[in-house]
Tab-separated table of C-alpha atoms in Angstrom:
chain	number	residue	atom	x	y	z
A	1128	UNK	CA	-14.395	8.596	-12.476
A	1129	UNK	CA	-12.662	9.152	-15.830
A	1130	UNK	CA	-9.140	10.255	-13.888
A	1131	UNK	CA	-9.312	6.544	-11.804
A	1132	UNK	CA	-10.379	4.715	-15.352
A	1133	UNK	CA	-7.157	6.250	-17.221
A	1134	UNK	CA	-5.005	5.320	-14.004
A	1135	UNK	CA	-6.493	2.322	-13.848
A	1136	UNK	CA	-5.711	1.434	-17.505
A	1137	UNK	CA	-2.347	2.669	-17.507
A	1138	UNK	CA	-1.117	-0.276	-14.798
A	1139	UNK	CA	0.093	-3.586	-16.165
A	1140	UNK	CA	-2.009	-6.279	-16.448
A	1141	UNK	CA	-0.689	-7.750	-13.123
A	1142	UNK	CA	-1.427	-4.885	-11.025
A	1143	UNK	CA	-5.228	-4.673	-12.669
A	1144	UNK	CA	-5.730	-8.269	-11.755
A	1145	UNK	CA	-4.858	-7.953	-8.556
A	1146	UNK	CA	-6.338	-4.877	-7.306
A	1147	UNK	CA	-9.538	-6.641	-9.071
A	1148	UNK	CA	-9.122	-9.339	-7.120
A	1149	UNK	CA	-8.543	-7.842	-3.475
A	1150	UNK	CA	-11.677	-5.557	-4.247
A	1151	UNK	CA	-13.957	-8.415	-5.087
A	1152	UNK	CA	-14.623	-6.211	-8.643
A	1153	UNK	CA	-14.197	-9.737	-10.757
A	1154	UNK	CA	-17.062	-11.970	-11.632
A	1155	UNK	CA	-16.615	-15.857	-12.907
A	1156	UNK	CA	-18.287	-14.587	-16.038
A	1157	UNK	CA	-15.695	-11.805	-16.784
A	1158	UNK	CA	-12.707	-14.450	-17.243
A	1159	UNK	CA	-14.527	-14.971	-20.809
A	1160	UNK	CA	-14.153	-11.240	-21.843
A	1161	UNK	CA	-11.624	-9.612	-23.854
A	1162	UNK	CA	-9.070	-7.986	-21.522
A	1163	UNK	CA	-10.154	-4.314	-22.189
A	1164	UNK	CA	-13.977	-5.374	-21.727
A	1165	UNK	CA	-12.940	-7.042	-18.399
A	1166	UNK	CA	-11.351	-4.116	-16.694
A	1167	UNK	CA	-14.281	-1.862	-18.102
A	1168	UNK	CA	-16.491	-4.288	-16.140
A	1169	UNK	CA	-14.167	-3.758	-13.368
A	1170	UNK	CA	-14.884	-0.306	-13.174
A	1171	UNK	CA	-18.508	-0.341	-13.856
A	1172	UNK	CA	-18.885	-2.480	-10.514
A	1173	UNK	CA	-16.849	-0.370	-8.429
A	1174	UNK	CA	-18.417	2.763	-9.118
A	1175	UNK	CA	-21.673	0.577	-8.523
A	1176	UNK	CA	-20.708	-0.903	-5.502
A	1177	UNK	CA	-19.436	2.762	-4.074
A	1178	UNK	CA	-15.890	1.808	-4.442
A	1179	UNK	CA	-14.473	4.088	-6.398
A	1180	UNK	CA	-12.133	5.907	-3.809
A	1181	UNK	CA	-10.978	2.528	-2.799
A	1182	UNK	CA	-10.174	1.828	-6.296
A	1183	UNK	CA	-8.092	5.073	-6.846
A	1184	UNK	CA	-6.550	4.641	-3.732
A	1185	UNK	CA	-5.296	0.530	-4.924
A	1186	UNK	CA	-3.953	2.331	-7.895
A	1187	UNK	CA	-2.297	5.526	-6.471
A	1188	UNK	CA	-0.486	2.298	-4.124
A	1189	UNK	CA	0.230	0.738	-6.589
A	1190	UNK	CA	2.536	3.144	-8.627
C-alpha cells in the first residue's frame, strides 16, 4: 500500500483528480479538505473498497 500511496502522491494534481474520479474514490464531502487530506481519503477508500491494484495500475498508466 505504501509503494501505490508514494506513486500516487508523486502525480500532479490533474492526474490525482482524475484517476479519483474514474475510480469513484471522491466523496462530495472531500471537495472541503485540504488537498493532501483529500488524496489521503482517496486512498483510504480504495484500499477499503478492494481497489488498490486498480489504483496502482491508474497510476503506473498514467506515467
Amino acid at each position: 500500500m505504501r509503494d501505490v500511496a508514494l506513486r500516487f502522491y508523486g502525480l500532479s494534481f490533474n492526474k490525482k483528480s482524475e484517476i479519483a474520479g474514474r475510480l469513484q474514490l471522491l466523496e462530495a464531502e472531500d471537495m472541503t479538505l485540504p488537498d493532501h487530506e483529500r488524496f489521503r481519503q482517496v486512498i483510504i477508500r480504495a484500499h477499503e473498497r478492494g481497489q488498490l491494484e486498480l489504483l496502482k495500475q491508474a497510476v503506473i498508466e498514467s506515467k
